[in-house]
Coordinates of C-alpha atoms and ligand atoms in Angstrom, one line a residue:
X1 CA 53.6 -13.7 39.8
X2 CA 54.4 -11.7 37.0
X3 CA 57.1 -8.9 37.2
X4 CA 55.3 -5.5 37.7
X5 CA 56.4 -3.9 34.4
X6 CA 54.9 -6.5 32.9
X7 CA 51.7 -5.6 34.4
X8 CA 49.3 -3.5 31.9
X9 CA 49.0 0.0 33.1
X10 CA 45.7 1.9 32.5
X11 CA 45.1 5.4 31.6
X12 CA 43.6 5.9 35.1
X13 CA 46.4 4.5 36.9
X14 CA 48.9 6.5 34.7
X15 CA 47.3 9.4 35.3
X16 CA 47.0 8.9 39.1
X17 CA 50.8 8.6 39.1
X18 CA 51.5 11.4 37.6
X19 CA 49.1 13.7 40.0
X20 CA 51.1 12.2 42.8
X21 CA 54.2 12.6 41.1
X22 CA 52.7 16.1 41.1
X23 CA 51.9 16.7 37.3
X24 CA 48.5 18.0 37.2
X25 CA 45.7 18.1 39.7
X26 CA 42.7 16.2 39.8
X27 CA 40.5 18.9 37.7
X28 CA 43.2 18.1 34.9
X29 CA 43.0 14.3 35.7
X30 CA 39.3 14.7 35.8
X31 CA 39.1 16.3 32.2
X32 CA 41.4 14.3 30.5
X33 CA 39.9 10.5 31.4
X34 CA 36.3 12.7 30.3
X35 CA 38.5 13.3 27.0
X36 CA 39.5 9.8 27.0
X37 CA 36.1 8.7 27.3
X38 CA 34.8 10.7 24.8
X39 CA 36.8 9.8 22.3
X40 CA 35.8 6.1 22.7
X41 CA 32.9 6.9 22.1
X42 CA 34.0 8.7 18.7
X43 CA 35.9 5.4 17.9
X44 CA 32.8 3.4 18.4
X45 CA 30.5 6.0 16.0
X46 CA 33.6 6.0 13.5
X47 CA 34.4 2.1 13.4
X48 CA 30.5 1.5 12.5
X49 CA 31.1 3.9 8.8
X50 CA 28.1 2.8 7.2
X51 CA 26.5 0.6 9.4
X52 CA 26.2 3.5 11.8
X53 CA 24.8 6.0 8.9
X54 CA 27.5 8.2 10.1
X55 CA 29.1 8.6 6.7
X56 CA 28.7 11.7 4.0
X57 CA 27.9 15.4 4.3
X58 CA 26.5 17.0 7.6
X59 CA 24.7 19.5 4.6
X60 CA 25.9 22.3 7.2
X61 CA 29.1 24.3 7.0
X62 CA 31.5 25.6 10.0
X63 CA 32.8 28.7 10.8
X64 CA 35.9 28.3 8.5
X65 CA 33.1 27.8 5.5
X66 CA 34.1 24.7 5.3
X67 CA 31.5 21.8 4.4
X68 CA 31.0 19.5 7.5
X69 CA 30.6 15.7 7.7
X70 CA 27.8 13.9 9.7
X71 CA 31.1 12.7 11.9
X72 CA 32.6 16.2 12.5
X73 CA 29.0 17.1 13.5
X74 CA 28.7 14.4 16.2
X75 CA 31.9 14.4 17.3
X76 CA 31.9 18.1 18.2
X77 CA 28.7 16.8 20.0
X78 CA 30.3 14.1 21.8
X79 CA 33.2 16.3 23.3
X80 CA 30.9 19.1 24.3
X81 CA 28.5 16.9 26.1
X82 CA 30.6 14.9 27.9
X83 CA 32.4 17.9 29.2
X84 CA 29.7 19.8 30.4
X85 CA 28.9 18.4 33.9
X86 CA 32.5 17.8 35.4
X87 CA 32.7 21.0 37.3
X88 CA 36.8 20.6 35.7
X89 CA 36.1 23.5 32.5
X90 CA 35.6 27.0 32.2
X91 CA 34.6 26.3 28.6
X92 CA 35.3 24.6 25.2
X93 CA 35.9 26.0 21.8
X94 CA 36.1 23.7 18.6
X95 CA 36.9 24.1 15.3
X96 CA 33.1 23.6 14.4
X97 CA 31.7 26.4 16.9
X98 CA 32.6 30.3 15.9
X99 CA 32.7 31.0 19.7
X100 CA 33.7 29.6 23.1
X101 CA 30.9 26.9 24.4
X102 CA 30.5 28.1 28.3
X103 CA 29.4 25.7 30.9
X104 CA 26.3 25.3 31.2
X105 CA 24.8 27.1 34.3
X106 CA 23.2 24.2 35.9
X107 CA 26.5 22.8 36.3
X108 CA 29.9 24.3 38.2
X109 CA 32.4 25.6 36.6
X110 CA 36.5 24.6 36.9
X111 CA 39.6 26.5 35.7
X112 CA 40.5 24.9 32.8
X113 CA 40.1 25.6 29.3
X114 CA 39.8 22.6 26.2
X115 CA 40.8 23.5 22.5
X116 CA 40.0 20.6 20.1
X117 CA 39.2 19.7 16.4
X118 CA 36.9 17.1 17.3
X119 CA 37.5 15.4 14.2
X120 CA 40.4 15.7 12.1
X121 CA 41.4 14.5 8.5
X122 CA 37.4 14.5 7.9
X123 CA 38.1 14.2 3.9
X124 CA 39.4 10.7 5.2
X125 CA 36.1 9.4 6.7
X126 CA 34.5 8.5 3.5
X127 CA 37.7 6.2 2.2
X128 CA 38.0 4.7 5.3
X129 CA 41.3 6.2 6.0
X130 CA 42.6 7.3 9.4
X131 CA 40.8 10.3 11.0
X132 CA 41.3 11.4 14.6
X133 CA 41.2 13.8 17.3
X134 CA 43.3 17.1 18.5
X135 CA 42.9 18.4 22.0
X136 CA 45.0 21.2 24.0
X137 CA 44.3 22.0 27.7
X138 CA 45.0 26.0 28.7
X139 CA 44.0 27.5 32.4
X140 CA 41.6 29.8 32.5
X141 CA 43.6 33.4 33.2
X142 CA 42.7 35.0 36.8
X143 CA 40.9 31.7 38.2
X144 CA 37.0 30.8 38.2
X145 CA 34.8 33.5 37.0
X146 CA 31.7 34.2 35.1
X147 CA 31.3 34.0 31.1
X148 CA 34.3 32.9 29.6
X149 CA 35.0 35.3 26.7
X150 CA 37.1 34.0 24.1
X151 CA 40.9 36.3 24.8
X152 CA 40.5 34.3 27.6
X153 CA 41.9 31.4 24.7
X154 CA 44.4 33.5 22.9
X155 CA 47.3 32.4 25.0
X156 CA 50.5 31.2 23.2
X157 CA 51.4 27.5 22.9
X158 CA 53.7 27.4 25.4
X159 CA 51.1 28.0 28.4
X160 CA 49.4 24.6 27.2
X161 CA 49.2 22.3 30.5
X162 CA 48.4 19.1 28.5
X163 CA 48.0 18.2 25.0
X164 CA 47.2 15.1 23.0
X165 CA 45.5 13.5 19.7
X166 CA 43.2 10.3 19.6
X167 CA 44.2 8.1 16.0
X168 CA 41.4 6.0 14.6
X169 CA 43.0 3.6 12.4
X170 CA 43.7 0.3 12.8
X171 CA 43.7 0.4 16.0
X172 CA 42.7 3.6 18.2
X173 CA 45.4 5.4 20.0
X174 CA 45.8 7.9 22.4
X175 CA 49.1 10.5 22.4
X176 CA 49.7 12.5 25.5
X177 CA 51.4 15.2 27.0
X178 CA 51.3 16.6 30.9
X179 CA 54.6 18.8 29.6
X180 CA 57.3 16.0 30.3
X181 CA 57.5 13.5 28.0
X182 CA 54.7 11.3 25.5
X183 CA 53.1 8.9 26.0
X184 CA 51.2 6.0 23.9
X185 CA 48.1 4.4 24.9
X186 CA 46.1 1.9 22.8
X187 CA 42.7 1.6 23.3
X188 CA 42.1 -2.0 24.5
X189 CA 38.7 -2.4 22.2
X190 CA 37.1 -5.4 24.3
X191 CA 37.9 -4.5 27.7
X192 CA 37.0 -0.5 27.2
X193 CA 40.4 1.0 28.7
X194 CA 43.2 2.6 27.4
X195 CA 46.5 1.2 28.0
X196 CA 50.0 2.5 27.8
X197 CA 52.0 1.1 25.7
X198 CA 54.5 3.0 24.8
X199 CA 56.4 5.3 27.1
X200 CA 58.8 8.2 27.0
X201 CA 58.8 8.4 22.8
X202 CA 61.5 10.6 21.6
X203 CA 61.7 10.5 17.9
X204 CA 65.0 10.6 15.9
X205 CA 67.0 14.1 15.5
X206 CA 67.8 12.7 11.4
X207 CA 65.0 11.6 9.3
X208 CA 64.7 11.3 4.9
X209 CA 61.3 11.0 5.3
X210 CA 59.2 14.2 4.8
X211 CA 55.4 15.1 4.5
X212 CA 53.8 17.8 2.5
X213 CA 51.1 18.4 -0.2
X214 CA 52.7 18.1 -3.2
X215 CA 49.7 19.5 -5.4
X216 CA 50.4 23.1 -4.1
X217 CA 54.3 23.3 -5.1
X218 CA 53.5 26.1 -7.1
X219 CA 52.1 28.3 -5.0
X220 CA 54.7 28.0 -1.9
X221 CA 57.0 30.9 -0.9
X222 CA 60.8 30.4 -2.4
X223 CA 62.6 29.5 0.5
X224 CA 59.9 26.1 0.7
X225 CA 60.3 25.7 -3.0
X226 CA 64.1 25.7 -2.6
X227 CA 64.0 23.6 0.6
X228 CA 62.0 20.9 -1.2
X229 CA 63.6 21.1 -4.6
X230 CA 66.6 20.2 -2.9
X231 CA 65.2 17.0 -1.4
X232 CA 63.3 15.8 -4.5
X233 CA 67.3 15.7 -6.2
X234 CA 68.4 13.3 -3.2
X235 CA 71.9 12.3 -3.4
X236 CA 72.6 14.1 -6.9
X237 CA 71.7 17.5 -4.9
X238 CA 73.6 19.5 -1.9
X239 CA 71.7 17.4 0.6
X240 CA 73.8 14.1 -0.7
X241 CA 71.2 11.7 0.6
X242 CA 67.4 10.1 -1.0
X243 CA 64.3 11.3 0.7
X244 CA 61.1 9.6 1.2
X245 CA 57.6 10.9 0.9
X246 CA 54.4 10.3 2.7
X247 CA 51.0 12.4 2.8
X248 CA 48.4 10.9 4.1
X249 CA 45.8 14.4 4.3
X250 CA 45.2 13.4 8.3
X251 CA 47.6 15.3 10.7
X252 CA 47.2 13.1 13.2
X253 CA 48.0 10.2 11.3
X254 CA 50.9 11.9 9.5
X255 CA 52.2 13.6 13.2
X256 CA 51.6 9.8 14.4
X257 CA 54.6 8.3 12.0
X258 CA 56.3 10.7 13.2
X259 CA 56.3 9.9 16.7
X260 CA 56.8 6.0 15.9
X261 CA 59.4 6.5 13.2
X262 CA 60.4 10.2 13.2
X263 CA 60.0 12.6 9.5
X264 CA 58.4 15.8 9.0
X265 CA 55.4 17.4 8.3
X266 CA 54.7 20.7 6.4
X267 CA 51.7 22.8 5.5
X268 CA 53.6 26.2 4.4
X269 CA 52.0 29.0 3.6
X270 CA 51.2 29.2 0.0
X271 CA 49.5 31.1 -3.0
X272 CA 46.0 30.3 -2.3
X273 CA 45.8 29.5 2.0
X274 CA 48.2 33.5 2.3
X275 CA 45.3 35.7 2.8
X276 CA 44.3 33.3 5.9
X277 CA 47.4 33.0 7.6
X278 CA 48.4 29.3 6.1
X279 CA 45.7 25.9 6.3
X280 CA 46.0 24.4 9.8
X281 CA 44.5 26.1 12.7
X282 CA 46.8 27.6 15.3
X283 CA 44.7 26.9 18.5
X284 CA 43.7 23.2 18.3
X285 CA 45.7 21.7 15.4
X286 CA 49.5 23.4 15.2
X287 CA 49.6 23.8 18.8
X288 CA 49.1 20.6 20.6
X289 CA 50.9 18.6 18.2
X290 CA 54.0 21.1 18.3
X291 CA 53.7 20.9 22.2
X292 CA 53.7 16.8 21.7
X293 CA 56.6 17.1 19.4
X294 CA 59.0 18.9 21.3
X295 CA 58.2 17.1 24.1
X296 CA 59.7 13.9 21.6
X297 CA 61.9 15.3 21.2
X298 CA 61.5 16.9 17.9
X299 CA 61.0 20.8 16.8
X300 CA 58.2 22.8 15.4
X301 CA 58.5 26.4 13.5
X302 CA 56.3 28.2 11.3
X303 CA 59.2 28.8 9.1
X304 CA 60.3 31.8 10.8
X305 CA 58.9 31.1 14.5
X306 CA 59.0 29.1 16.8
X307 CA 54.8 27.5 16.8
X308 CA 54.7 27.1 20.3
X309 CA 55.4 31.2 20.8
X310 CA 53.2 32.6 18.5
X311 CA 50.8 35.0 20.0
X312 CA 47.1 34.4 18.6
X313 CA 45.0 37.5 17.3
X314 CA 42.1 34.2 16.8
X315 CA 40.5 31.3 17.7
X316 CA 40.7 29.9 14.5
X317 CA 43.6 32.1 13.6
X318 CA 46.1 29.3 10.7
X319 CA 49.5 29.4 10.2
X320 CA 52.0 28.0 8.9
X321 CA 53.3 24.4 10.1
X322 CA 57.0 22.5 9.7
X323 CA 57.5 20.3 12.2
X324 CA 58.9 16.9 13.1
X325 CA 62.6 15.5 14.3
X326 CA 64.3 18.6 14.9
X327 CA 67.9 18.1 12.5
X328 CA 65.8 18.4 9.5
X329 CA 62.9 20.9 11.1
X330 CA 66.0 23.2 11.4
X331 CA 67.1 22.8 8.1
X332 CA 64.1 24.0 6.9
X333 CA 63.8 26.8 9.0
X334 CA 67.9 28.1 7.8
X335 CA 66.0 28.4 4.1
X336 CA 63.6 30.5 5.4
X337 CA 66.1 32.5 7.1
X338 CA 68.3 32.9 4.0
X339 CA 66.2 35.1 2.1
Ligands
LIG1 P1 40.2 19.0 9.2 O1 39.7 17.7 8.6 O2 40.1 19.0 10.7 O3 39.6 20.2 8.5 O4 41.8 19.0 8.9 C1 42.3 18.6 7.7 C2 43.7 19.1 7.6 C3 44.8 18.2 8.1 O5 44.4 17.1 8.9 C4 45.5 17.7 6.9 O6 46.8 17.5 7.1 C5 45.2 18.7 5.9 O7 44.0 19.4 6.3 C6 45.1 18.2 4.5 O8 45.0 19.2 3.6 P2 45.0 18.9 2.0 O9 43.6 18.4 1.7 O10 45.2 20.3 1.4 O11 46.1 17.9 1.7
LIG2 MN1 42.0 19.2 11.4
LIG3 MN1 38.4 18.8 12.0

């Protein structure tokens, strides 16, 4: 018989463990395998691209006025319906939907609530680059009551119970937090079940490999434009060392080097995103992959705060976003404060 590490463990099983371990109980179990599940099924509409007409324009917009694709239409779909009937959530909000989806009333409700961009990196489906998914898990304040109403959300980062993101690439993998330590699961395509396969990641303090939109240099604030000048000179400059870049234009996928090889990833606040607050979404894109990060291991600021304690005024409230392994998160943080 083969030694028991050895032995595959499933999602299921993991997430058994860790109820008995005592992180999370079976509501929260419940809602993420439904998650899991879900997002299968997103892998299966994504992988067919043409085949599957799922490609192009929705020819709707969201909330954000932002156009949507056919796939960020149906995978918005695909979370909310599978989510409806577990008796686990108190309601869903999305990055498609301007307010809170409630239960519906046929069905019970639970005390959690789901964040999630249901489809991230959507610029990406078309070239067949990787897209994904971004889900955070909050509880419902005061228990099980009636309509959820959408304050109910606003709570700061660091109340998250559970985060994760789904990566459709090459293969599809699933990153998760229960708030002590990530894990890796890769979906295993034939046999329909996710298995772990890494566990534990914590990513290096060090890195000289950074992420950011180069196209928008011009517009940062100073303290970005000083903190990146000084990379771009390598070992001529203070820093004494060459860095890399890489930008793919889907967070998950950039946040997902991260966690296998460590770097950074920045969307500052510039010129043309100010009057919103920065690019990424606070609630369902900054938060769960800052709570992931730290729990590698790694830091996550807006510049001048710490992401996981900012207060939202929004559901889709943005901000700012510099995070990865923490050495060089900090770094960037001690040019903000230098002003
Ligand atoms: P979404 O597709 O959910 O709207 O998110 C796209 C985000 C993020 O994934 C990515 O890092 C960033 O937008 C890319 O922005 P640029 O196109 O400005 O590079
Ligand atoms: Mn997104
Ligand atoms: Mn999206």
């Amino acid at each position: 018989m083969k030694p028991d590490f050895q032995r595959p463990v499933s999602l299921t099983q993991f997430l058994t463990e860790e109820r008995r371990a005592g992180f999370g109980d079976t509501d929260l179990i419940q809602l993420l395998e439904i998650v899991a599940r879900a997002c299968k099924r997103i892998a299966v509409a994504t992988g067919k691209g043409a085949l599957g007409g799922v490609l192009g324009e929705a020819g709707t917009g969201n909330i954000q006025g932002e156009a949507q694709k056919k796939l960020d239409v149906i995978s918005n779909e695909i979370l909310l319906d599978a989510n409806a009937w577990g008796g686990h959530l108190a309601a869903c909000a999305s990055e498609e939907m301007e307010h809170p989806q409630q239960i519906p009333d046929a069905y019970p409700r639970g005390g959690y609530l789901l964040l999630f961009d249901p489809l991230d990196g959507s610029s990406n489906i078309d070239v067949n680059i990787s897209v994904g998914t971004i889900f955070s898990v909050l509880k419902r304040p005061g228990g099980h009551r009636g309509h959820v109403d959408t304050s109910e959300f606003l709570q700061p980062g660091t109340n998250q119970v559970a985060a994760g993101y789904v990566v459709y690439g090459s293969c599809t993998l699933l990153v998760l937090t229960l708030g002590h330590g990530v894990n890796v699961f890769t979906l295993d395509r034939e046999a329909g079940s996710f298995i772990l396969t890494r566990r534990d990641v914590k990513i290096p303090d060090e890195t000289s490999e950074f992420a950011i939109n180069m196209s928008n240099q011009r517009y940062w604030e100073a303290p970005m434009q000083r903190y990146i000048a000084d990379l771009l000179v390598g070992k001529e400059g203070p820093r004494g060392r060459d860095f890399n870049m890489r930008w793919v234009a889907s967070m998950v996928a950039d946040v997902h080097r991260i966690i296998t090889r460590g770097g950074t990833f920045m969307y500052p606040l510039d010129e043309k995103v100010k009057s919103k607050g920065g690019k990424l979404r606070l609630m369902y894109e900054a938060n769960p992959m800052s709570f992931i990060i730290e729990q590698a291991g790694g830091a996550a600021s807006t510049g001048r705060q710490r992401l996981l304690e900012v207060v939202p005024e929004g559901l889709h409230q943005r901000v700012p976003v510099i995070l990865g392994s923490k050495n060089e998160v900090d770094m960037a943080v001690k040019y903000h404060a230098a002003v």
